[in-house]
């Protein structure tokens, strides 16, 4: 079910050689749109507690969790299931809690009070992961969302996915994976490769906006989550996003790097326009960015 493992680029952010780090990141963004980082500055304790409190949240009684249930993607916090219940034909094997988390003081008041440590632990995680996100993302990101994913054990994992093949609509995604259960796969040269959980590493992937901003130099790769017959799996995805009114437009220098007067691959658009389009479609309807081609 997991197929082959990705010989994944593992980038040591603590190696002290900034030029080397930058070259490795550029290479990984170009080749895979995916990489893992270690010595990234997010503490081991923060990561462990985040995974633990996420599990505790999903272990709460259904009635308790249902207080947060909604299928409205404009909500700043919502518990939901599958991917897009209204549009999809086959439902996926996933529950998720999606919450806005920057700036923290604007959103924490709507977060769950059960488990009691949720707010504190998740706030710490958001702050530490944002530091990393800003380090990784040169452009200043004004928004940050996250999805805490729970993939229950699945009696027939061959019949469904936790999350079917998709690309992420945001700029950059940082994923904290379950330390025990493999599930994330990415498509590379027509093959699905599993991204092995590696102790204390975080998975980073390029989203659609970075592909557009780089005029497709950097790839927003297809990826998916498979489920496991014996174990539930948790993952925490942090999505760095442009602000809603940001106009996404690749710089002229980049477009003309190879040939003068070439045209940008994508037309200019606002992130709000993209995000609305993304959520109005089903994940299996192809790369959303195709719809923004010039
Ligand atoms: C996502 C995602 C993968 C995973 O939430 O966008 O791709 O392993 N998650 O849960
Ligand atoms: Ni994703």
XYZ file of C-alpha atoms and ligand atoms in Angstrom:
305
model
C 0.000 0.000 0.000
C 2.854 2.431 0.732
C 4.741 1.666 -2.496
C 8.333 2.793 -2.740
C 9.834 5.291 -0.371
C 11.029 8.650 -1.570
C 14.753 9.160 -1.209
C 13.679 12.408 0.231
C 15.812 15.469 0.369
C 16.574 16.006 4.078
C 17.858 19.469 4.689
C 19.803 20.297 7.841
C 18.906 23.895 8.655
C 21.405 23.862 11.492
C 24.435 23.009 9.349
C 25.718 26.584 9.450
C 26.301 26.955 5.698
C 23.593 29.337 4.539
C 24.538 29.196 0.842
C 24.424 25.426 0.882
C 21.012 25.428 2.605
C 19.585 27.878 0.077
C 20.913 25.778 -2.831
C 19.497 22.587 -1.353
C 16.077 24.183 -0.839
C 16.052 25.557 -4.390
C 16.991 22.166 -5.780
C 14.326 20.338 -3.758
C 11.629 22.877 -4.678
C 12.536 22.450 -8.318
C 12.858 18.662 -8.390
C 10.148 17.569 -5.996
C 8.293 20.501 -4.562
C 8.890 18.603 -1.297
C 11.615 18.294 1.302
C 12.113 17.513 4.978
C 13.986 19.713 7.413
C 15.838 18.896 10.628
C 17.393 21.215 13.201
C 14.621 23.593 12.177
C 14.203 25.379 15.490
C 10.821 23.923 16.471
C 11.454 22.125 19.753
C 11.010 18.400 20.150
C 8.763 18.997 23.148
C 6.470 21.301 21.186
C 6.160 18.757 18.386
C 5.487 15.836 20.727
C 2.876 17.761 22.712
C 1.166 18.916 19.502
C 0.768 15.344 18.243
C -0.414 14.206 21.684
C -3.049 16.921 22.177
C -4.325 16.372 18.630
C -4.877 12.726 19.400
C -6.621 13.636 22.655
C -8.897 15.990 20.765
C -9.990 13.322 18.282
C -10.443 10.826 21.114
C -13.087 13.096 22.699
C -16.704 11.934 22.550
C -18.458 12.714 19.273
C -21.003 15.039 20.959
C -18.185 17.183 22.284
C -16.457 17.447 18.917
C -19.683 18.096 17.016
C -19.895 21.552 18.605
C -17.242 22.568 16.082
C -18.697 20.771 13.059
C -19.205 22.786 9.867
C -18.840 22.382 6.104
C -18.471 26.089 5.463
C -14.877 26.768 4.266
C -15.115 30.464 5.190
C -15.378 29.577 8.918
C -12.221 30.369 10.871
C -12.545 27.142 12.844
C -14.370 24.008 11.836
C -14.366 20.290 12.327
C -15.261 18.396 9.198
C -14.901 15.066 7.493
C -13.577 13.813 4.155
C -12.668 16.739 1.793
C -15.675 18.344 0.209
C -18.814 16.524 1.310
C -21.133 18.447 -1.020
C -19.149 17.883 -4.214
C -17.390 14.546 -3.953
C -18.795 11.167 -5.019
C -16.526 9.040 -2.850
C -15.964 10.173 0.707
C -12.489 10.012 2.158
C -11.351 8.467 5.381
C -10.405 11.556 7.312
C -11.692 13.912 9.969
C -10.009 17.260 10.369
C -10.017 20.313 12.544
C -9.125 23.375 10.501
C -8.322 26.528 12.356
C -6.984 29.969 11.605
C -4.042 30.711 13.819
C -2.458 34.029 12.964
C -2.602 36.485 14.598
C -3.190 34.220 17.591
C -5.052 36.718 19.792
C -7.691 37.122 17.113
C -8.565 33.433 16.964
C -7.743 31.533 20.173
C -11.010 32.550 21.840
C -12.919 30.280 19.430
C -10.608 27.286 19.916
C -11.691 24.207 21.902
C -11.325 24.397 25.689
C -11.246 20.613 25.809
C -8.574 19.137 26.051
C -7.738 21.835 28.603
C -4.150 22.131 27.379
C -5.208 22.522 23.718
C -4.978 26.315 23.504
C -1.607 26.560 25.145
C 0.027 23.715 23.259
C -1.424 24.640 19.878
C -0.517 28.334 20.375
C 3.081 27.381 21.105
C 3.200 25.145 18.085
C 1.766 27.882 15.848
C 4.333 30.415 17.003
C 7.303 28.114 16.624
C 6.197 26.796 13.239
C 5.586 30.342 12.029
C 9.166 31.269 12.840
C 10.228 28.387 10.659
C 7.726 29.297 7.957
C 8.989 32.849 7.803
C 12.543 31.614 7.684
C 11.628 29.405 4.745
C 9.410 31.805 2.957
C 11.158 34.919 1.790
C 8.057 36.815 0.951
C 6.256 37.986 4.035
C 3.256 35.810 4.612
C 0.301 37.536 6.164
C -1.846 34.559 6.902
C -1.441 31.143 8.390
C -4.022 28.334 8.614
C -3.688 24.834 9.796
C -5.435 21.485 9.521
C -5.112 18.879 12.229
C -5.861 15.673 10.338
C -7.033 12.444 11.894
C -7.129 9.331 9.732
C -8.886 6.567 11.693
C -7.774 2.991 11.174
C -9.584 1.730 8.110
C -10.795 -1.850 7.693
C -10.318 -1.723 3.914
C -7.554 0.777 3.137
C -7.448 -0.248 -0.542
C -10.926 1.161 -1.110
C -10.334 4.779 -0.203
C -7.818 7.467 0.710
C -7.383 9.612 3.747
C -6.943 12.466 1.338
C -7.004 11.895 -2.420
C -4.407 13.318 -4.800
C -4.276 17.114 -4.633
C -1.949 20.067 -4.682
C -2.087 22.633 -1.876
C -3.720 25.964 -2.809
C -1.533 28.064 -0.500
C 2.125 29.185 -0.757
C 4.039 26.780 1.442
C 2.924 23.888 3.657
C 4.763 22.523 6.711
C 3.579 19.101 7.841
C 4.150 17.497 11.205
C 3.561 13.783 10.617
C 2.612 10.973 12.942
C 5.897 9.509 14.158
C 4.768 5.885 13.759
C 2.332 5.585 10.891
C 3.292 6.270 7.280
C 0.617 7.802 5.061
C 1.830 10.740 2.991
C 2.750 10.018 -0.630
C 3.873 12.284 -3.422
C 3.789 11.811 -7.168
C 7.219 11.930 -8.780
C 7.719 10.956 -12.442
C 4.417 9.086 -12.539
C 5.113 7.060 -9.377
C 3.641 7.448 -5.894
C 6.402 7.611 -3.295
C 5.863 7.451 0.460
C 7.400 10.114 2.644
C 8.805 8.241 5.603
C 8.323 9.750 9.040
C 11.793 10.712 10.258
C 12.399 11.559 13.937
C 11.987 15.286 14.625
C 11.751 16.167 10.933
C 9.035 18.296 9.342
C 7.879 17.869 5.750
C 7.762 21.001 3.605
C 5.954 21.291 0.292
C 5.487 23.957 -2.317
C 1.902 25.103 -2.838
C 0.154 26.447 -5.950
C 0.997 30.088 -5.152
C 4.731 29.442 -5.053
C 4.417 27.627 -8.381
C 2.632 30.657 -9.857
C 5.030 33.190 -8.290
C 8.023 31.262 -9.640
C 6.434 30.997 -13.108
C 6.367 27.225 -12.616
C 10.063 26.880 -11.749
C 9.000 25.486 -8.420
C 6.463 22.691 -8.481
C 3.340 22.345 -6.414
C 3.424 18.543 -6.389
C 0.517 16.151 -6.318
C 0.304 14.343 -3.023
C -2.186 12.257 -1.069
C -2.617 10.417 2.220
C -3.255 6.677 2.332
C -4.845 5.045 5.368
C -3.787 2.145 7.502
C -5.681 -1.039 8.370
C -4.380 -1.231 11.929
C -3.535 2.214 13.183
C -5.033 5.676 13.200
C -2.727 8.414 11.956
C -2.408 12.102 12.880
C -0.863 14.854 10.799
C -0.757 18.594 11.331
C -0.527 20.723 8.222
C 0.344 24.417 8.543
C -0.532 26.422 5.462
C 1.219 29.727 4.820
C -0.994 31.849 2.574
C -0.844 35.245 0.923
C -3.401 37.760 2.167
C -6.753 37.656 0.359
C -6.197 40.801 -1.659
C -2.591 39.966 -2.636
C -2.149 39.917 -6.403
C -0.235 36.827 -7.471
C 2.105 37.687 -10.278
C 5.508 36.228 -11.175
C 8.326 38.806 -11.346
C 9.263 39.965 -14.860
C 12.960 39.035 -14.364
C 11.981 35.443 -13.742
C 9.698 35.224 -16.756
C 12.368 36.623 -19.055
C 15.217 34.627 -17.570
C 15.389 32.298 -20.537
C 13.864 34.345 -23.292
C 13.182 38.049 -23.573
C 9.544 39.058 -24.054
C 8.218 35.664 -22.971
C 4.768 35.661 -21.506
C 3.972 34.691 -17.911
C 2.504 31.194 -17.691
C -0.305 32.370 -15.415
C -2.462 35.426 -15.566
C -2.542 37.828 -12.589
C -5.169 37.039 -9.996
C -5.892 37.682 -6.331
C -5.480 34.967 -3.740
C -9.154 35.390 -2.801
C -10.149 34.517 -6.365
C -7.927 31.439 -6.338
C -9.080 30.220 -2.957
C -12.757 30.499 -3.889
C -12.121 28.595 -7.121
C -10.169 25.897 -5.287
C -12.911 25.187 -2.754
C -15.669 25.238 -5.373
C -14.123 22.220 -7.100
C -13.505 18.631 -6.221
C -9.933 17.521 -5.556
C -9.964 15.074 -8.489
C -10.757 17.756 -11.076
C -7.079 18.413 -11.873
C -4.575 21.094 -10.973
C -6.522 24.250 -10.090
C -3.646 26.389 -11.409
C -4.382 25.133 -14.951
C -7.482 27.319 -14.860
C -5.330 30.420 -14.363
C -3.079 29.885 -17.385
C -2.573 32.722 -19.813
C -3.026 18.316 3.529
C -2.176 17.099 3.287
C -1.135 15.073 4.084
C -1.096 14.205 5.287
O -3.583 18.415 4.649
O -3.123 19.162 2.605
O -1.709 16.948 2.187
O -0.185 13.385 5.342
N -1.988 16.214 4.277
O -1.976 14.308 6.143
Ni -1.935 18.702 0.986
